[in-house]
mmCIF file with all atom_site columns, C-alpha atoms in Angstrom:
data_model
loop_
_atom_site.group_PDB
_atom_site.id
_atom_site.type_symbol
_atom_site.label_atom_id
_atom_site.label_alt_id
_atom_site.label_comp_id
_atom_site.label_asym_id
_atom_site.label_entity_id
_atom_site.label_seq_id
_atom_site.pdbx_PDB_ins_code
_atom_site.Cartn_x
_atom_site.Cartn_y
_atom_site.Cartn_z
_atom_site.occupancy
_atom_site.B_iso_or_equiv
_atom_site.pdbx_formal_charge
_atom_site.auth_seq_id
_atom_site.auth_comp_id
_atom_site.auth_asym_id
_atom_site.auth_atom_id
_atom_site.pdbx_PDB_model_num
ATOM 1   C CA . GLU A 1 1   ? 98.765  81.390  112.740 1.00 0.00 ? 2   GLU A CA 1
ATOM 2   C CA . VAL A 1 2   ? 98.954  84.762  114.463 1.00 0.00 ? 3   VAL A CA 1
ATOM 3   C CA . GLN A 1 3   ? 95.609  86.465  115.089 1.00 0.00 ? 4   GLN A CA 1
ATOM 4   C CA . VAL A 1 4   ? 94.977  89.878  116.615 1.00 0.00 ? 5   VAL A CA 1
ATOM 5   C CA . VAL A 1 5   ? 91.418  90.860  117.513 1.00 0.00 ? 6   VAL A CA 1
ATOM 6   C CA . GLU A 1 6   ? 90.206  94.230  118.749 1.00 0.00 ? 7   GLU A CA 1
ATOM 7   C CA . SER A 1 7   ? 86.937  94.719  120.632 1.00 0.00 ? 8   SER A CA 1
ATOM 8   C CA . GLY A 1 8   ? 85.092  97.377  122.598 1.00 0.00 ? 9   GLY A CA 1
ATOM 9   C CA . GLY A 1 9   ? 84.304  99.886  119.874 1.00 0.00 ? 10  GLY A CA 1
ATOM 10  C CA . GLY A 1 10  ? 80.944  101.561 119.480 1.00 0.00 ? 11  GLY A CA 1
ATOM 11  C CA . LEU A 1 11  ? 78.945  104.773 119.373 1.00 0.00 ? 12  LEU A CA 1
ATOM 12  C CA . VAL A 1 12  ? 79.501  107.250 122.192 1.00 0.00 ? 13  VAL A CA 1
ATOM 13  C CA . GLN A 1 13  ? 78.519  110.853 122.828 1.00 0.00 ? 14  GLN A CA 1
ATOM 14  C CA . PRO A 1 14  ? 81.137  113.619 123.006 1.00 0.00 ? 15  PRO A CA 1
ATOM 15  C CA . GLY A 1 15  ? 82.686  113.621 126.463 1.00 0.00 ? 16  GLY A CA 1
ATOM 16  C CA . GLY A 1 16  ? 82.022  109.923 126.912 1.00 0.00 ? 17  GLY A CA 1
ATOM 17  C CA . SER A 1 17  ? 84.376  107.000 127.430 1.00 0.00 ? 18  SER A CA 1
ATOM 18  C CA . LEU A 1 18  ? 85.207  103.684 125.781 1.00 0.00 ? 19  LEU A CA 1
ATOM 19  C CA . ARG A 1 19  ? 87.724  100.959 126.510 1.00 0.00 ? 20  ARG A CA 1
ATOM 20  C CA . LEU A 1 20  ? 89.249  99.076  123.604 1.00 0.00 ? 21  LEU A CA 1
ATOM 21  C CA . SER A 1 21  ? 90.772  95.641  124.082 1.00 0.00 ? 22  SER A CA 1
ATOM 22  C CA . CYS A 1 22  ? 93.135  93.725  121.835 1.00 0.00 ? 23  CYS A CA 1
ATOM 23  C CA . ALA A 1 23  ? 93.722  89.992  122.226 1.00 0.00 ? 24  ALA A CA 1
ATOM 24  C CA . ALA A 1 24  ? 96.473  88.062  120.483 1.00 0.00 ? 25  ALA A CA 1
ATOM 25  C CA . SER A 1 25  ? 96.662  84.367  119.713 1.00 0.00 ? 26  SER A CA 1
ATOM 26  C CA . GLY A 1 26  ? 99.395  82.368  118.048 1.00 0.00 ? 27  GLY A CA 1
ATOM 27  C CA . LEU A 1 27  ? 102.152 84.392  119.703 1.00 0.00 ? 28  LEU A CA 1
ATOM 28  C CA . SER A 1 28  ? 103.069 85.602  123.148 1.00 0.00 ? 29  SER A CA 1
ATOM 29  C CA . VAL A 1 29  ? 102.955 89.401  123.390 1.00 0.00 ? 30  VAL A CA 1
ATOM 30  C CA . SER A 1 30  ? 105.335 89.471  126.382 1.00 0.00 ? 31  SER A CA 1
ATOM 31  C CA . PRO A 1 31  ? 108.546 90.237  124.436 1.00 0.00 ? 32  PRO A CA 1
ATOM 32  C CA . TYR A 1 32  ? 106.996 92.844  122.176 1.00 0.00 ? 33  TYR A CA 1
ATOM 33  C CA . ASP A 1 33  ? 106.238 96.529  122.178 1.00 0.00 ? 34  ASP A CA 1
ATOM 34  C CA . MET A 1 34  ? 102.693 97.302  121.078 1.00 0.00 ? 35  MET A CA 1
ATOM 35  C CA . ASN A 1 35  ? 100.905 100.211 119.452 1.00 0.00 ? 36  ASN A CA 1
ATOM 36  C CA . TRP A 1 36  ? 97.483  101.634 118.725 1.00 0.00 ? 37  TRP A CA 1
ATOM 37  C CA . ILE A 1 37  ? 96.963  103.288 115.332 1.00 0.00 ? 38  ILE A CA 1
ATOM 38  C CA . ARG A 1 38  ? 93.784  104.863 114.014 1.00 0.00 ? 39  ARG A CA 1
ATOM 39  C CA . GLN A 1 39  ? 92.273  105.832 110.690 1.00 0.00 ? 40  GLN A CA 1
ATOM 40  C CA . ALA A 1 40  ? 89.568  108.473 110.392 1.00 0.00 ? 41  ALA A CA 1
ATOM 41  C CA . PRO A 1 41  ? 86.986  108.006 107.620 1.00 0.00 ? 42  PRO A CA 1
ATOM 42  C CA . GLY A 1 42  ? 88.609  108.524 104.225 1.00 0.00 ? 43  GLY A CA 1
ATOM 43  C CA . LYS A 1 43  ? 91.938  109.539 105.786 1.00 0.00 ? 44  LYS A CA 1
ATOM 44  C CA . GLY A 1 44  ? 95.400  108.097 106.235 1.00 0.00 ? 45  GLY A CA 1
ATOM 45  C CA . LEU A 1 45  ? 96.914  106.283 109.189 1.00 0.00 ? 46  LEU A CA 1
ATOM 46  C CA . GLU A 1 46  ? 97.665  108.072 112.466 1.00 0.00 ? 47  GLU A CA 1
ATOM 47  C CA . TRP A 1 47  ? 99.779  106.602 115.260 1.00 0.00 ? 48  TRP A CA 1
ATOM 48  C CA . VAL A 1 48  ? 98.037  106.984 118.648 1.00 0.00 ? 49  VAL A CA 1
ATOM 49  C CA . SER A 1 49  ? 100.031 105.318 121.426 1.00 0.00 ? 50  SER A CA 1
ATOM 50  C CA . TYR A 1 50  ? 102.931 102.969 122.271 1.00 0.00 ? 51  TYR A CA 1
ATOM 51  C CA . ILE A 1 51  ? 103.732 100.733 125.228 1.00 0.00 ? 52  ILE A CA 1
ATOM 52  C CA . SER A 1 52  ? 106.986 98.842  125.747 1.00 0.00 ? 53  SER A CA 1
ATOM 53  C CA . ASP A 1 53  ? 107.208 95.142  126.605 1.00 0.00 ? 54  ASP A CA 1
ATOM 54  C CA . SER A 1 54  ? 107.425 95.769  130.354 1.00 0.00 ? 55  SER A CA 1
ATOM 55  C CA . SER A 1 55  ? 105.133 98.824  130.349 1.00 0.00 ? 56  SER A CA 1
ATOM 56  C CA . SER A 1 56  ? 108.088 100.933 131.471 1.00 0.00 ? 57  SER A CA 1
ATOM 57  C CA . SER A 1 57  ? 107.852 103.253 128.463 1.00 0.00 ? 58  SER A CA 1
ATOM 58  C CA . ILE A 1 58  ? 104.601 104.778 127.222 1.00 0.00 ? 59  ILE A CA 1
ATOM 59  C CA . TYR A 1 59  ? 104.047 107.461 124.597 1.00 0.00 ? 60  TYR A CA 1
ATOM 60  C CA . TYR A 1 60  ? 101.004 109.240 123.173 1.00 0.00 ? 61  TYR A CA 1
ATOM 61  C CA . ALA A 1 61  ? 100.188 111.415 120.205 1.00 0.00 ? 62  ALA A CA 1
ATOM 62  C CA . ASP A 1 62  ? 99.611  115.042 121.201 1.00 0.00 ? 63  ASP A CA 1
ATOM 63  C CA . SER A 1 63  ? 96.013  114.741 119.995 1.00 0.00 ? 64  SER A CA 1
ATOM 64  C CA . VAL A 1 64  ? 95.136  112.159 122.689 1.00 0.00 ? 65  VAL A CA 1
ATOM 65  C CA . ARG A 1 65  ? 97.588  112.819 125.535 1.00 0.00 ? 66  ARG A CA 1
ATOM 66  C CA . GLY A 1 66  ? 95.762  113.376 128.809 1.00 0.00 ? 67  GLY A CA 1
ATOM 67  C CA . ARG A 1 67  ? 92.585  111.701 127.546 1.00 0.00 ? 68  ARG A CA 1
ATOM 68  C CA . PHE A 1 68  ? 93.726  108.194 126.476 1.00 0.00 ? 69  PHE A CA 1
ATOM 69  C CA . THR A 1 69  ? 95.546  105.608 128.590 1.00 0.00 ? 70  THR A CA 1
ATOM 70  C CA . ILE A 1 70  ? 97.340  102.595 127.157 1.00 0.00 ? 71  ILE A CA 1
ATOM 71  C CA . SER A 1 71  ? 97.975  99.473  129.221 1.00 0.00 ? 72  SER A CA 1
ATOM 72  C CA . ARG A 1 72  ? 98.745  95.801  128.773 1.00 0.00 ? 73  ARG A CA 1
ATOM 73  C CA . ASP A 1 73  ? 98.353  92.501  130.595 1.00 0.00 ? 74  ASP A CA 1
ATOM 74  C CA . ASN A 1 74  ? 100.970 90.043  129.421 1.00 0.00 ? 75  ASN A CA 1
ATOM 75  C CA . ALA A 1 75  ? 99.370  87.231  131.423 1.00 0.00 ? 76  ALA A CA 1
ATOM 76  C CA . LYS A 1 76  ? 96.196  87.716  129.379 1.00 0.00 ? 77  LYS A CA 1
ATOM 77  C CA . ASN A 1 77  ? 98.144  88.328  126.158 1.00 0.00 ? 78  ASN A CA 1
ATOM 78  C CA . SER A 1 78  ? 96.223  91.571  125.779 1.00 0.00 ? 79  SER A CA 1
ATOM 79  C CA . LEU A 1 79  ? 96.511  95.299  125.106 1.00 0.00 ? 80  LEU A CA 1
ATOM 80  C CA . TYR A 1 80  ? 94.038  98.002  126.135 1.00 0.00 ? 81  TYR A CA 1
ATOM 81  C CA . LEU A 1 81  ? 93.181  101.616 125.334 1.00 0.00 ? 82  LEU A CA 1
ATOM 82  C CA . GLN A 1 82  ? 91.051  103.577 127.788 1.00 0.00 ? 83  GLN A CA 1
ATOM 83  C CA . MET A 1 83  ? 89.578  106.547 125.952 1.00 0.00 ? 84  MET A CA 1
ATOM 84  C CA . ASP A 1 84  ? 88.043  109.327 128.045 1.00 0.00 ? 85  ASP A CA 1
ATOM 85  C CA . ASN A 1 85  ? 86.587  112.734 127.181 1.00 0.00 ? 86  ASN A CA 1
ATOM 86  C CA . LEU A 1 86  ? 86.052  111.598 123.596 1.00 0.00 ? 87  LEU A CA 1
ATOM 87  C CA . LYS A 1 87  ? 85.730  114.191 120.854 1.00 0.00 ? 88  LYS A CA 1
ATOM 88  C CA . ASP A 1 88  ? 84.133  114.117 117.410 1.00 0.00 ? 89  ASP A CA 1
ATOM 89  C CA . GLU A 1 89  ? 87.609  114.020 115.860 1.00 0.00 ? 90  GLU A CA 1
ATOM 90  C CA . ASP A 1 90  ? 88.358  110.728 117.643 1.00 0.00 ? 91  ASP A CA 1
ATOM 91  C CA . THR A 1 91  ? 85.934  108.996 115.270 1.00 0.00 ? 92  THR A CA 1
ATOM 92  C CA . ALA A 1 92  ? 88.021  106.378 113.482 1.00 0.00 ? 93  ALA A CA 1
ATOM 93  C CA . VAL A 1 93  ? 88.840  102.719 113.106 1.00 0.00 ? 94  VAL A CA 1
ATOM 94  C CA . TYR A 1 94  ? 91.340  101.798 115.818 1.00 0.00 ? 95  TYR A CA 1
ATOM 95  C CA . TYR A 1 95  ? 93.952  99.152  115.075 1.00 0.00 ? 96  TYR A CA 1
ATOM 96  C CA . CYS A 1 96  ? 96.144  97.230  117.486 1.00 0.00 ? 97  CYS A CA 1
ATOM 97  C CA . ALA A 1 97  ? 99.616  96.398  116.134 1.00 0.00 ? 98  ALA A CA 1
ATOM 98  C CA . ILE A 1 98  ? 101.979 93.813  117.609 1.00 0.00 ? 99  ILE A CA 1
ATOM 99  C CA . THR A 1 99  ? 105.378 93.264  115.942 1.00 0.00 ? 100 THR A CA 1
ATOM 100 C CA . GLY A 1 100 ? 103.946 93.829  112.498 1.00 0.00 ? 101 GLY A CA 1
ATOM 101 C CA . TYR A 1 101 ? 100.665 91.970  112.990 1.00 0.00 ? 102 TYR A CA 1
ATOM 102 C CA . TRP A 1 102 ? 97.520  94.098  112.948 1.00 0.00 ? 103 TRP A CA 1
ATOM 103 C CA . GLY A 1 103 ? 93.972  93.364  113.981 1.00 0.00 ? 104 GLY A CA 1
ATOM 104 C CA . GLN A 1 104 ? 90.939  93.979  111.808 1.00 0.00 ? 105 GLN A CA 1
ATOM 105 C CA . GLY A 1 105 ? 90.147  97.189  113.688 1.00 0.00 ? 106 GLY A CA 1
ATOM 106 C CA . ALA A 1 106 ? 87.469  98.490  116.045 1.00 0.00 ? 107 ALA A CA 1
ATOM 107 C CA . GLN A 1 107 ? 85.108  101.244 114.909 1.00 0.00 ? 108 GLN A CA 1
ATOM 108 C CA . VAL A 1 108 ? 84.751  104.157 117.324 1.00 0.00 ? 109 VAL A CA 1
ATOM 109 C CA . THR A 1 109 ? 82.123  106.757 116.498 1.00 0.00 ? 110 THR A CA 1
ATOM 110 C CA . VAL A 1 110 ? 81.783  109.893 118.601 1.00 0.00 ? 111 VAL A CA 1
ATOM 111 C CA . SER A 1 111 ? 78.562  111.717 117.871 1.00 0.00 ? 112 SER A CA 1
ATOM 112 C CA . SER A 1 112 ? 75.646  113.329 119.631 1.00 0.00 ? 113 SER A CA 1
ATOM 113 C CA . ASP B 2 1   ? 108.136 115.732 114.885 1.00 0.00 ? 18  ASP B CA 1
ATOM 114 C CA . ILE B 2 2   ? 109.609 113.843 111.949 1.00 0.00 ? 19  ILE B CA 1
ATOM 115 C CA . GLN B 2 3   ? 107.704 114.401 108.704 1.00 0.00 ? 20  GLN B CA 1
ATOM 116 C CA . MET B 2 4   ? 107.495 111.596 106.154 1.00 0.00 ? 21  MET B CA 1
ATOM 117 C CA . THR B 2 5   ? 106.915 112.930 102.643 1.00 0.00 ? 22  THR B CA 1
ATOM 118 C CA . GLN B 2 6   ? 105.650 110.140 100.422 1.00 0.00 ? 23  GLN B CA 1
ATOM 119 C CA . SER B 2 7   ? 105.506 110.268 96.623  1.00 0.00 ? 24  SER B CA 1
ATOM 120 C CA . PRO B 2 8   ? 103.722 109.909 94.378  1.00 0.00 ? 25  PRO B CA 1
ATOM 121 C CA . SER B 2 9   ? 100.310 110.280 96.026  1.00 0.00 ? 26  SER B CA 1
ATOM 122 C CA . SER B 2 10  ? 98.793  108.170 93.247  1.00 0.00 ? 27  SER B CA 1
ATOM 123 C CA . LEU B 2 11  ? 100.149 105.970 90.517  1.00 0.00 ? 28  LEU B CA 1
ATOM 124 C CA . SER B 2 12  ? 98.637  104.149 87.540  1.00 0.00 ? 29  SER B CA 1
ATOM 125 C CA . ALA B 2 13  ? 100.414 101.040 86.366  1.00 0.00 ? 30  ALA B CA 1
ATOM 126 C CA . SER B 2 14  ? 99.827  97.777  84.522  1.00 0.00 ? 31  SER B CA 1
ATOM 127 C CA . VAL B 2 15  ? 100.197 94.167  85.572  1.00 0.00 ? 32  VAL B CA 1
ATOM 128 C CA . GLY B 2 16  ? 103.838 93.211  85.134  1.00 0.00 ? 33  GLY B CA 1
ATOM 129 C CA . ASP B 2 17  ? 105.178 96.754  85.608  1.00 0.00 ? 34  ASP B CA 1
ATOM 130 C CA . ARG B 2 18  ? 107.946 97.608  88.022  1.00 0.00 ? 35  ARG B CA 1
ATOM 131 C CA . VAL B 2 19  ? 106.937 100.416 90.398  1.00 0.00 ? 36  VAL B CA 1
ATOM 132 C CA . THR B 2 20  ? 108.768 102.440 93.023  1.00 0.00 ? 37  THR B CA 1
ATOM 133 C CA . ILE B 2 21  ? 107.334 104.500 95.873  1.00 0.00 ? 38  ILE B CA 1
ATOM 134 C CA . THR B 2 22  ? 109.509 106.913 97.839  1.00 0.00 ? 39  THR B CA 1
ATOM 135 C CA . CYS B 2 23  ? 109.422 108.323 101.354 1.00 0.00 ? 40  CYS B CA 1
ATOM 136 C CA . ARG B 2 24  ? 111.675 111.147 102.488 1.00 0.00 ? 41  ARG B CA 1
ATOM 137 C CA . ALA B 2 25  ? 112.177 111.836 106.175 1.00 0.00 ? 42  ALA B CA 1
ATOM 138 C CA . SER B 2 26  ? 112.631 115.377 107.474 1.00 0.00 ? 43  SER B CA 1
ATOM 139 C CA . GLN B 2 27  ? 115.682 114.208 109.428 1.00 0.00 ? 44  GLN B CA 1
ATOM 140 C CA . GLY B 2 28  ? 117.874 111.149 109.565 1.00 0.00 ? 45  GLY B CA 1
ATOM 141 C CA . ILE B 2 29  ? 116.144 108.069 110.957 1.00 0.00 ? 46  ILE B CA 1
ATOM 142 C CA . ARG B 2 30  ? 118.730 105.323 110.311 1.00 0.00 ? 47  ARG B CA 1
ATOM 143 C CA . ASN B 2 31  ? 116.738 102.401 108.863 1.00 0.00 ? 48  ASN B CA 1
ATOM 144 C CA . ASP B 2 32  ? 113.700 102.676 111.153 1.00 0.00 ? 49  ASP B CA 1
ATOM 145 C CA . VAL B 2 33  ? 111.094 102.514 108.390 1.00 0.00 ? 50  VAL B CA 1
ATOM 146 C CA . GLY B 2 34  ? 108.282 100.102 107.611 1.00 0.00 ? 51  GLY B CA 1
ATOM 147 C CA . TRP B 2 35  ? 106.020 99.786  104.587 1.00 0.00 ? 52  TRP B CA 1
ATOM 148 C CA . TYR B 2 36  ? 102.356 98.795  104.737 1.00 0.00 ? 53  TYR B CA 1
ATOM 149 C CA . GLN B 2 37  ? 99.742  97.768  102.186 1.00 0.00 ? 54  GLN B CA 1
ATOM 150 C CA . GLN B 2 38  ? 96.058  98.517  102.706 1.00 0.00 ? 55  GLN B CA 1
ATOM 151 C CA . LYS B 2 39  ? 93.146  97.370  100.578 1.00 0.00 ? 56  LYS B CA 1
ATOM 152 C CA . PRO B 2 40  ? 89.721  99.054  100.785 1.00 0.00 ? 57  PRO B CA 1
ATOM 153 C CA . GLY B 2 41  ? 87.835  98.160  103.964 1.00 0.00 ? 58  GLY B CA 1
ATOM 154 C CA . LYS B 2 42  ? 90.726  96.059  105.288 1.00 0.00 ? 59  LYS B CA 1
ATOM 155 C CA . ALA B 2 43  ? 93.405  96.477  107.911 1.00 0.00 ? 60  ALA B CA 1
ATOM 156 C CA . PRO B 2 44  ? 96.908  97.446  106.800 1.00 0.00 ? 61  PRO B CA 1
ATOM 157 C CA . LYS B 2 45  ? 99.441  94.643  106.390 1.00 0.00 ? 62  LYS B CA 1
ATOM 158 C CA . ARG B 2 46  ? 103.147 95.072  107.004 1.00 0.00 ? 63  ARG B CA 1
ATOM 159 C CA . LEU B 2 47  ? 105.327 94.325  103.988 1.00 0.00 ? 64  LEU B CA 1
ATOM 160 C CA . ILE B 2 48  ? 108.754 95.564  105.044 1.00 0.00 ? 65  ILE B CA 1
ATOM 161 C CA . PHE B 2 49  ? 110.415 96.413  108.367 1.00 0.00 ? 66  PHE B CA 1
ATOM 162 C CA . SER B 2 50  ? 113.784 97.970  109.175 1.00 0.00 ? 67  SER B CA 1
ATOM 163 C CA . ALA B 2 51  ? 113.746 99.511  105.687 1.00 0.00 ? 68  ALA B CA 1
ATOM 164 C CA . SER B 2 52  ? 114.663 96.331  103.806 1.00 0.00 ? 69  SER B CA 1
ATOM 165 C CA . SER B 2 53  ? 113.548 93.227  105.741 1.00 0.00 ? 70  SER B CA 1
ATOM 166 C CA . LEU B 2 54  ? 110.635 91.298  104.292 1.00 0.00 ? 71  LEU B CA 1
ATOM 167 C CA . HIS B 2 55  ? 107.796 90.476  106.707 1.00 0.00 ? 72  HIS B CA 1
ATOM 168 C CA . SER B 2 56  ? 106.991 86.790  107.003 1.00 0.00 ? 73  SER B CA 1
ATOM 169 C CA . GLY B 2 57  ? 104.864 85.498  104.136 1.00 0.00 ? 74  GLY B CA 1
ATOM 170 C CA . VAL B 2 58  ? 105.246 88.567  101.914 1.00 0.00 ? 75  VAL B CA 1
ATOM 171 C CA . PRO B 2 59  ? 106.091 87.751  98.267  1.00 0.00 ? 76  PRO B CA 1
ATOM 172 C CA . SER B 2 60  ? 109.665 88.405  97.173  1.00 0.00 ? 77  SER B CA 1
ATOM 173 C CA . ARG B 2 61  ? 108.537 90.811  94.433  1.00 0.00 ? 78  ARG B CA 1
ATOM 174 C CA . PHE B 2 62  ? 108.304 93.394  97.241  1.00 0.00 ? 79  PHE B CA 1
ATOM 175 C CA . SER B 2 63  ? 111.561 94.964  98.362  1.00 0.00 ? 80  SER B CA 1
ATOM 176 C CA . GLY B 2 64  ? 112.644 97.959  100.379 1.00 0.00 ? 81  GLY B CA 1
ATOM 177 C CA . SER B 2 65  ? 115.804 100.006 100.483 1.00 0.00 ? 82  SER B CA 1
ATOM 178 C CA . GLY B 2 66  ? 117.252 103.153 101.944 1.00 0.00 ? 83  GLY B CA 1
ATOM 179 C CA . SER B 2 67  ? 118.795 104.630 105.034 1.00 0.00 ? 84  SER B CA 1
ATOM 180 C CA . GLY B 2 68  ? 118.975 108.030 106.646 1.00 0.00 ? 85  GLY B CA 1
ATOM 181 C CA . THR B 2 69  ? 116.377 110.209 104.947 1.00 0.00 ? 86  THR B CA 1
ATOM 182 C CA . GLU B 2 70  ? 115.370 108.472 101.715 1.00 0.00 ? 87  GLU B CA 1
ATOM 183 C CA . PHE B 2 71  ? 113.534 105.174 101.452 1.00 0.00 ? 88  PHE B CA 1
ATOM 184 C CA . THR B 2 72  ? 111.945 103.250 98.615  1.00 0.00 ? 89  THR B CA 1
ATOM 185 C CA . LEU B 2 73  ? 109.461 100.436 98.214  1.00 0.00 ? 90  LEU B CA 1
ATOM 186 C CA . THR B 2 74  ? 109.744 98.552  94.933  1.00 0.00 ? 91  THR B CA 1
ATOM 187 C CA . ILE B 2 75  ? 107.356 96.024  93.444  1.00 0.00 ? 92  ILE B CA 1
ATOM 188 C CA . SER B 2 76  ? 109.312 94.201  90.763  1.00 0.00 ? 93  SER B CA 1
ATOM 189 C CA . SER B 2 77  ? 106.392 92.851  88.713  1.00 0.00 ? 94  SER B CA 1
ATOM 190 C CA . LEU B 2 78  ? 102.904 94.057  89.620  1.00 0.00 ? 95  LEU B CA 1
ATOM 191 C CA . GLN B 2 79  ? 100.262 91.435  90.204  1.00 0.00 ? 96  GLN B CA 1
ATOM 192 C CA . PRO B 2 80  ? 96.490  92.078  90.200  1.00 0.00 ? 97  PRO B CA 1
ATOM 193 C CA . GLU B 2 81  ? 96.333  91.702  93.993  1.00 0.00 ? 98  GLU B CA 1
ATOM 194 C CA . ASP B 2 82  ? 98.920  94.475  94.478  1.00 0.00 ? 99  ASP B CA 1
ATOM 195 C CA . PHE B 2 83  ? 96.563  97.300  93.570  1.00 0.00 ? 100 PHE B CA 1
ATOM 196 C CA . ALA B 2 84  ? 96.072  98.998  96.923  1.00 0.00 ? 101 ALA B CA 1
ATOM 197 C CA . THR B 2 85  ? 97.237  101.967 99.001  1.00 0.00 ? 102 THR B CA 1
ATOM 198 C CA . TYR B 2 86  ? 100.751 101.905 100.436 1.00 0.00 ? 103 TYR B CA 1
ATOM 199 C CA . TYR B 2 87  ? 102.075 103.764 103.485 1.00 0.00 ? 104 TYR B CA 1
ATOM 200 C CA . CYS B 2 88  ? 105.522 104.260 104.964 1.00 0.00 ? 105 CYS B CA 1
ATOM 201 C CA . LEU B 2 89  ? 106.006 104.586 108.734 1.00 0.00 ? 106 LEU B CA 1
ATOM 202 C CA . GLN B 2 90  ? 108.956 105.989 110.662 1.00 0.00 ? 107 GLN B CA 1
ATOM 203 C CA . ALA B 2 91  ? 109.526 104.256 114.002 1.00 0.00 ? 108 ALA B CA 1
ATOM 204 C CA . ASN B 2 92  ? 112.729 106.073 114.944 1.00 0.00 ? 109 ASN B CA 1
ATOM 205 C CA . SER B 2 93  ? 111.298 108.569 117.408 1.00 0.00 ? 110 SER B CA 1
ATOM 206 C CA . PHE B 2 94  ? 108.000 109.547 118.960 1.00 0.00 ? 111 PHE B CA 1
ATOM 207 C CA . PRO B 2 95  ? 105.529 110.497 117.706 1.00 0.00 ? 112 PRO B CA 1
ATOM 208 C CA . TYR B 2 96  ? 105.714 107.783 115.070 1.00 0.00 ? 113 TYR B CA 1
ATOM 209 C CA . THR B 2 97  ? 104.556 109.240 111.754 1.00 0.00 ? 114 THR B CA 1
ATOM 210 C CA . PHE B 2 98  ? 103.149 107.827 108.521 1.00 0.00 ? 115 PHE B CA 1
ATOM 211 C CA . GLY B 2 99  ? 103.515 109.057 104.990 1.00 0.00 ? 116 GLY B CA 1
ATOM 212 C CA . GLN B 2 100 ? 100.376 110.385 103.309 1.00 0.00 ? 117 GLN B CA 1
ATOM 213 C CA . GLY B 2 101 ? 99.885  107.211 101.288 1.00 0.00 ? 118 GLY B CA 1
ATOM 214 C CA . THR B 2 102 ? 100.237 106.170 97.641  1.00 0.00 ? 119 THR B CA 1
ATOM 215 C CA . LYS B 2 103 ? 97.190  104.822 95.850  1.00 0.00 ? 120 LYS B CA 1
ATOM 216 C CA . LEU B 2 104 ? 98.268  102.316 93.213  1.00 0.00 ? 121 LEU B CA 1
ATOM 217 C CA . GLU B 2 105 ? 95.642  101.903 90.520  1.00 0.00 ? 122 GLU B CA 1
ATOM 218 C CA . ILE B 2 106 ? 95.294  99.771  87.433  1.00 0.00 ? 123 ILE B CA 1
ATOM 219 C CA . LYS B 2 107 ? 96.091  101.546 84.157  1.00 0.00 ? 124 LYS B CA 1
#
């Protein structure tokens, strides 16, 4: 059974940083592109970032470019999202998605 | 950016009904569309990828069709567990974009 588990969420002040991790079990992430998607309270889904299988291609939403950094470690079967200079509008549940499998989400709350 | 216009935004239906949800893309995106189901407080689950391919384990009452700019998700016979919010996603070009969602409620 494929399982995807995010971790690293929490409460942070505006301007602060958090690092989200995503660990997969039941499949090897090596061949797959991976994405982060978020959902603000009561809102729809918003794509955040993409990384290709070899990390050679990386893309970001305009809303996070320059502040967020996506990375992966295929040896650890993991995906990461470094989030710096966080803003109130970054408050959301962050989901990791790997070839159609999603984790349960990590809550990020940015508030003073 | 490619806009995905999803309709209707909400829908009331009964168990056993056949329902269709539509997404229109602002430009041609081949068949690079997925459909997702989300229940309250839960993570989204992929139902369909590449416009018409069923994700592993998804019941066959779900089907997808379309190419280019118009895409549909059809549930052939609604079951009680199908009442949820549904989203389309275009994965043709960056930034990836979702439709606004369709909330499917019990009539």
